[in-house]
Short mmCIF file of C-alpha atoms in Angstrom, two decimals:
data_model
loop_
_atom_site.label_atom_id
_atom_site.label_comp_id
_atom_site.label_asym_id
_atom_site.label_seq_id
_atom_site.Cartn_x
_atom_site.Cartn_y
_atom_site.Cartn_z
CA MET A 1 298.64 197.50 316.10
CA VAL A 2 296.36 195.05 314.32
CA ILE A 3 293.95 197.88 313.48
CA LEU A 4 296.74 200.00 312.00
CA VAL A 5 297.95 197.10 309.87
CA ARG A 6 294.41 196.41 308.72
CA GLU A 7 293.85 200.06 307.76
CA ALA A 8 297.15 200.15 305.89
CA ALA A 9 296.23 196.99 304.04
CA MET A 10 292.87 198.49 303.05
CA ARG A 11 294.51 201.70 301.79
CA LEU A 12 296.99 199.62 299.82
CA ALA A 13 294.18 197.55 298.31
CA TRP A 14 292.20 200.58 297.20
CA THR A 15 295.34 202.21 295.83
CA ALA A 16 296.03 199.07 293.84
CA LEU A 17 292.45 199.05 292.58
CA GLY A 18 292.83 202.69 291.52
CA LEU A 19 295.97 201.84 289.59
CA PHE A 20 294.16 198.88 288.08
CA TRP A 21 291.46 201.26 286.88
CA SER A 22 294.05 203.52 285.29
CA PHE A 23 295.61 200.60 283.46
CA TRP A 24 292.18 199.49 282.27
CA ALA A 25 291.82 202.60 280.12
CA ALA A 26 294.76 201.39 278.06
CA ALA A 27 294.53 197.63 278.43
CA GLU A 28 290.69 197.37 278.39
CA ALA A 29 290.71 194.95 281.32
CA PRO A 30 287.79 196.09 283.50
CA PRO A 31 288.57 196.15 287.23
CA CYS A 32 284.89 195.43 287.84
CA THR A 33 285.79 191.74 287.86
CA VAL A 34 287.51 192.26 291.22
CA CYS A 35 284.22 192.85 293.06
CA HIS A 36 281.55 192.07 290.48
CA ALA A 37 282.85 188.92 288.79
CA ASP A 38 279.43 187.24 288.71
CA THR A 39 277.79 190.26 287.07
CA VAL A 40 280.57 190.63 284.50
CA GLU A 41 280.35 186.93 283.64
CA ARG A 42 276.61 187.16 283.05
CA GLY A 43 277.10 190.27 280.94
CA HIS A 44 279.46 188.49 278.54
CA ALA A 45 276.61 186.27 277.37
CA HIS A 46 274.09 189.08 277.24
CA PRO A 47 272.43 190.16 273.95
CA MET A 48 274.15 193.54 274.23
CA ALA A 49 277.48 191.74 273.88
CA ALA A 50 276.49 189.90 270.71
CA GLU A 51 278.05 192.34 268.28
CA SER A 52 281.30 192.90 270.15
CA ASP A 53 283.04 190.65 272.63
CA PRO A 54 283.05 191.27 275.57
CA GLY A 55 280.39 193.84 274.77
CA PRO A 56 279.96 197.25 276.38
CA ALA A 57 282.44 198.09 279.11
CA CYS A 58 281.00 198.61 282.58
CA ALA A 59 281.79 202.32 282.54
CA ASP A 60 279.97 202.78 279.23
CA CYS A 61 276.72 202.43 281.15
CA HIS A 62 277.78 203.07 284.75
CA GLN A 63 279.19 206.47 283.93
CA GLY A 64 281.17 208.14 286.69
CA ALA A 65 282.41 204.77 287.98
CA GLN A 66 286.00 205.96 288.31
CA ALA A 67 285.25 207.55 291.67
CA HIS A 68 283.55 204.34 292.76
CA ALA A 69 286.63 202.30 291.89
CA LEU A 70 288.91 204.59 293.87
CA ALA A 71 286.64 204.93 296.89
CA PRO A 72 283.60 202.65 296.64
CA MET A 73 281.86 203.86 299.78
CA SER A 74 282.52 207.57 299.43
CA GLU A 75 279.76 210.14 299.03
CA GLN A 76 281.43 211.38 295.85
CA ALA A 77 281.19 207.91 294.35
CA ARG A 78 277.51 207.60 295.19
CA GLN A 79 276.72 210.97 293.66
CA SER A 80 278.84 210.70 290.55
CA MET A 81 278.22 207.12 289.40
CA ILE A 82 275.02 206.32 287.55
CA THR A 83 273.27 203.34 289.15
CA PHE A 84 270.29 201.97 287.31
CA GLY A 85 266.97 201.40 288.98
CA VAL A 86 267.37 204.26 291.45
CA ASP A 87 268.84 206.93 289.20
CA GLU A 88 266.72 208.78 286.65
CA ARG A 89 269.89 209.50 284.67
CA GLY A 90 270.01 205.82 283.69
CA ALA A 91 267.45 206.23 280.91
CA ALA A 92 269.55 208.95 279.33
CA VAL A 93 272.48 206.54 279.22
CA CYS A 94 270.37 203.89 277.52
CA SER A 95 269.17 206.38 274.92
CA GLU A 96 272.76 207.08 273.86
CA CYS A 97 272.81 203.70 272.10
CA HIS A 98 269.09 203.05 271.70
CA GLN A 99 268.11 206.23 269.91
CA HIS A 100 265.73 204.29 267.67
CA LEU A 101 263.63 203.67 270.81
CA HIS A 102 264.29 206.74 272.91
CA GLN A 103 265.29 210.32 272.41
CA SER A 104 267.07 212.01 275.28
CA PRO A 105 265.64 213.16 277.59
CA VAL A 106 263.38 210.11 277.83
CA ARG A 107 259.80 211.23 278.37
CA ASP A 108 257.71 208.28 277.29
CA THR A 109 254.67 207.14 279.23
CA HIS A 110 256.50 204.52 281.27
CA ALA A 111 259.26 206.97 282.19
CA GLN A 112 256.67 209.51 283.33
CA ALA A 113 255.20 206.81 285.57
CA GLY A 114 258.59 206.27 287.18
CA VAL A 115 259.44 203.02 285.36
CA ALA A 116 263.13 202.97 284.48
CA CYS A 117 264.57 200.99 281.57
CA ASP A 118 265.74 198.22 283.87
CA GLY A 119 262.26 198.03 285.33
CA CYS A 120 261.47 195.90 282.28
CA HIS A 121 264.88 194.96 280.84
CA ARG A 122 267.23 192.58 282.63
CA VAL A 123 270.50 194.26 281.78
CA HIS A 124 273.04 191.66 282.90
CA ASP A 125 271.15 188.38 282.65
CA THR A 126 272.16 185.72 280.17
CA GLY A 127 268.55 184.75 279.56
CA SER A 128 265.79 186.75 277.97
CA PHE A 129 266.56 190.46 277.73
CA VAL A 130 262.93 191.16 278.59
CA GLY A 131 261.03 188.79 280.78
CA SER A 132 259.83 187.76 284.16
CA ASP A 133 260.50 184.82 286.39
CA GLY A 134 257.30 185.39 288.32
CA SER A 135 254.48 182.89 288.26
CA MET A 136 251.43 183.60 286.13
CA PRO A 137 247.78 182.88 286.97
CA ALA A 138 246.33 179.55 285.89
CA GLY A 139 245.89 179.39 282.14
CA PHE A 140 248.61 181.93 281.40
CA ASP A 141 251.74 179.83 281.80
CA GLY A 142 252.27 179.94 278.03
CA LEU A 143 252.69 183.72 277.82
CA ASP A 144 255.71 184.96 275.91
CA ASP A 145 258.45 186.73 277.86
CA VAL A 146 257.37 190.24 276.92
CA SER A 147 253.74 189.68 277.93
CA ARG A 148 254.87 188.16 281.21
CA ARG A 149 256.77 191.34 281.98
CA CYS A 150 253.76 193.51 281.09
CA ALA A 151 251.52 191.38 283.30
CA GLU A 152 253.62 192.16 286.36
CA CYS A 153 252.22 195.71 286.40
CA HIS A 154 249.06 195.30 284.32
CA ALA A 155 247.44 192.39 286.16
CA ASP A 156 244.03 194.03 285.79
CA VAL A 157 244.37 193.94 282.01
CA LEU A 158 245.57 190.34 282.08
CA THR A 159 242.32 189.24 283.71
CA SER A 160 240.42 190.51 280.67
CA PHE A 161 241.99 187.72 278.65
CA SER A 162 240.20 185.18 280.84
CA PHE A 163 236.84 185.88 279.19
CA ASN A 164 235.51 183.44 276.63
CA GLU A 165 235.53 186.21 274.01
CA ARG A 166 239.10 187.47 273.91
CA HIS A 167 242.19 187.97 271.85
CA ARG A 168 244.29 184.82 272.11
CA LEU A 169 247.11 186.12 274.27
CA ALA A 170 247.34 183.04 276.51
CA GLU A 171 247.62 180.79 273.47
CA GLY A 172 250.48 182.81 272.02
CA ALA A 173 248.54 183.98 268.95
CA VAL A 174 249.27 187.59 269.93
CA SER A 175 251.61 189.36 272.31
CA CYS A 176 251.16 192.62 274.18
CA VAL A 177 253.58 194.25 271.75
CA SER A 178 251.45 193.11 268.83
CA CYS A 179 249.29 196.12 269.60
CA HIS A 180 251.27 198.23 272.08
CA ASP A 181 254.61 199.98 271.79
CA PRO A 182 256.05 200.11 275.33
CA HIS A 183 258.42 202.92 274.37
CA ALA A 184 255.83 205.17 272.73
CA ALA A 185 255.28 208.66 274.08
CA ALA A 186 252.40 210.24 272.19
CA PRO A 187 249.76 207.64 271.16
CA PRO A 188 247.09 206.92 273.79
CA ASN A 189 247.53 203.60 275.58
CA LEU A 190 250.84 203.10 273.75
CA ILE A 191 248.99 201.88 270.66
CA THR A 192 251.37 200.99 267.84
CA HIS A 193 249.10 202.59 265.22
CA PRO A 194 246.68 205.18 266.64
CA GLY A 195 243.09 204.97 265.52
CA ASP A 196 241.93 201.88 263.68
CA GLY A 197 245.23 201.35 261.89
CA MET A 198 246.28 198.87 264.55
CA CYS A 199 243.09 196.80 264.37
CA GLY A 200 243.22 196.98 260.61
CA GLU A 201 246.46 195.03 260.52
CA CYS A 202 244.44 191.90 261.31
CA HIS A 203 240.87 193.03 260.58
CA ASP A 204 241.35 194.91 257.32
CA ASP A 205 237.89 193.90 256.08
CA LYS A 206 236.32 195.84 258.97
CA THR A 207 238.28 199.09 258.68
CA GLY A 208 237.66 200.05 255.09
CA PRO A 209 238.04 202.59 253.65
CA PHE A 210 234.31 202.78 252.96
CA VAL A 211 232.22 205.26 251.00
CA PHE A 212 229.82 205.44 253.96
CA GLU A 213 231.60 205.07 257.27
CA HIS A 214 230.19 204.25 260.66
CA GLY A 215 230.44 207.54 262.53
CA ALA A 216 231.62 205.97 265.78
CA GLN A 217 234.46 204.24 264.00
CA ARG A 218 235.50 207.45 262.31
CA VAL A 219 235.47 209.49 265.55
CA GLU A 220 236.28 207.11 268.40
CA GLY A 221 237.57 204.04 266.63
CA CYS A 222 236.89 200.38 267.22
CA GLN A 223 236.85 200.80 271.01
CA ALA A 224 233.60 202.74 270.75
CA CYS A 225 231.90 199.34 270.53
CA HIS A 226 234.55 196.72 271.31
CA GLU A 227 236.67 195.81 274.34
CA PRO A 228 240.13 195.24 272.85
CA HIS A 229 241.40 192.63 275.33
CA GLY A 230 238.41 190.50 276.24
CA SER A 231 234.72 190.71 277.04
CA PRO A 232 231.91 188.50 278.37
CA ASN A 233 229.88 189.63 275.35
CA ARG A 234 230.07 188.16 271.86
CA PHE A 235 232.33 189.87 269.35
CA LEU A 236 234.09 191.63 272.26
CA LEU A 237 231.22 194.12 272.45
CA THR A 238 231.01 196.54 275.35
CA ARG A 239 227.31 195.69 275.91
CA GLN A 240 225.49 192.38 275.92
CA GLN A 241 222.49 193.75 273.99
CA GLU A 242 223.07 195.28 270.58
CA GLY A 243 220.20 197.71 270.97
CA ALA A 244 221.60 199.01 274.25
CA LEU A 245 224.95 199.59 272.57
CA CYS A 246 223.54 201.33 269.51
CA TYR A 247 221.20 203.59 271.51
CA GLU A 248 224.18 204.96 273.44
CA CYS A 249 224.94 207.04 270.35
CA HIS A 250 221.74 206.90 268.28
CA LEU A 251 219.32 208.67 270.62
CA THR A 252 217.61 210.23 267.65
CA VAL A 253 216.11 207.62 265.33
CA PRO A 254 213.55 207.66 262.50
CA GLN A 255 209.90 207.86 263.56
CA PHE A 256 209.07 204.30 262.55
CA HIS A 257 211.68 203.06 265.03
CA VAL A 258 209.80 204.76 267.84
CA GLY A 259 206.22 204.03 266.87
CA PHE A 260 203.48 205.77 264.97
CA ALA A 261 200.85 206.45 267.61
CA PRO A 262 201.56 208.98 270.37
CA GLY A 263 202.35 207.19 273.60
CA ALA A 264 202.63 203.81 271.90
CA PRO A 265 205.49 201.55 273.01
CA PRO A 266 208.57 201.78 270.84
CA ARG A 267 208.91 199.35 268.00
CA PHE A 268 212.61 198.96 268.78
CA ASP A 269 214.29 199.00 272.17
CA GLU A 270 217.41 197.77 273.93
CA ASP A 271 216.60 194.17 273.06
CA THR A 272 216.49 194.89 269.34
CA VAL A 273 219.16 193.24 267.20
CA CYS A 274 219.99 196.24 265.05
CA THR A 275 222.30 194.26 262.77
CA ASN A 276 219.33 192.30 261.43
CA CYS A 277 218.88 195.29 259.13
CA HIS A 278 222.08 197.30 259.49
CA THR A 279 224.33 194.46 258.44
CA ALA A 280 227.16 196.66 257.14
CA ILE A 281 227.75 197.95 260.66
CA HIS A 282 231.42 198.84 260.13
CA GLY A 283 230.89 200.68 256.88
CA SER A 284 229.24 200.38 253.48
CA ASN A 285 230.03 201.26 249.91
CA LEU A 286 226.34 201.16 248.93
CA ASP A 287 224.07 202.58 251.65
CA ARG A 288 224.57 205.56 253.95
CA ASN A 289 222.39 203.91 256.59
CA LEU A 290 224.60 200.81 256.54
CA LEU A 291 221.69 198.64 255.47
CA ARG A 292 222.14 195.27 253.80
#
C-alpha cells in the first residue's frame, strides 16, 4: 500500500512539474529552480546575464530540456537534451550566440582535440567566466585567470617561462591570449597574427619592413632563431652559441670564412659571434649581407 501511494505521489509530482514547464513558456518562470536552484542562482550573477536579467533561460542552452522536465530519468530525455561537457552538440549551441568567435559547426583546434567550450569556460559560476581554481607552480601564483586555465593543459609550455630569459608571463606583463587566439582554427599554434605580425606588435623595430631582409625571418619567422616562451640562452635564442645557430642555415659561406689554405682550420666556427659583423641581423636598409 505504501509503495502504491509513493508511486502515485511521484507520478503526481512529475505531472505537476510538466504543467509547470508548460506554464513557463508563457510566464517565463523556469521550472529548473525546482531541482537546480543553486545552479540557477549562480547563473543570475553570471556575465552572460549582464545584458538581460535573469539572462538566458535554461532551455536556450540546454535544448531539448522539455523531455527532461517531464521524465528526468528517461532514455528519451538523455538523448534529446543537450548536456555540456559530454555532448559535442554543445559547441553548436554556444556558436548560436557567439558567432564572432565560432562558426557552426565548430572546428577549431581545441574542438578537434576534444575540448568543449565548457572545458575552458565556467558557464554558471558567478566568478571569472574563464579561469581555474587549481594551484599553480611556485612563482606563477600571479597568473591571470586566462593563463591559469591554459596552464591546466599546457603545463609543459608553462615551464618554459621559468627560464631566466623569458616573456614576463608570471609577472603579468603578458597573457597567453596576448599572442594566442584560443578559438582560432587556421593559424598554426593559434597565433593571433600568423608570421611575424604578432611579434611585431611589441617588437616593431625588429620586423621591418626592410630593403634587405633576413631570409630566415622571411621564410620561417622569428621562431627560426628564437624560442617564443622562454630559453636558457640570451635573447631567447634556440642555441647558446651564435655561430652554431647561424651555421644551421648558412652552410655555404664565403671563402674567407673557411680559410685560405687547403686543409687549414676554419677562420670562423660555432664559437664565432657572427653579430660582431652582421649587426643588422633582423634586416637592413643599407647592406644585403646585413653588415653594420
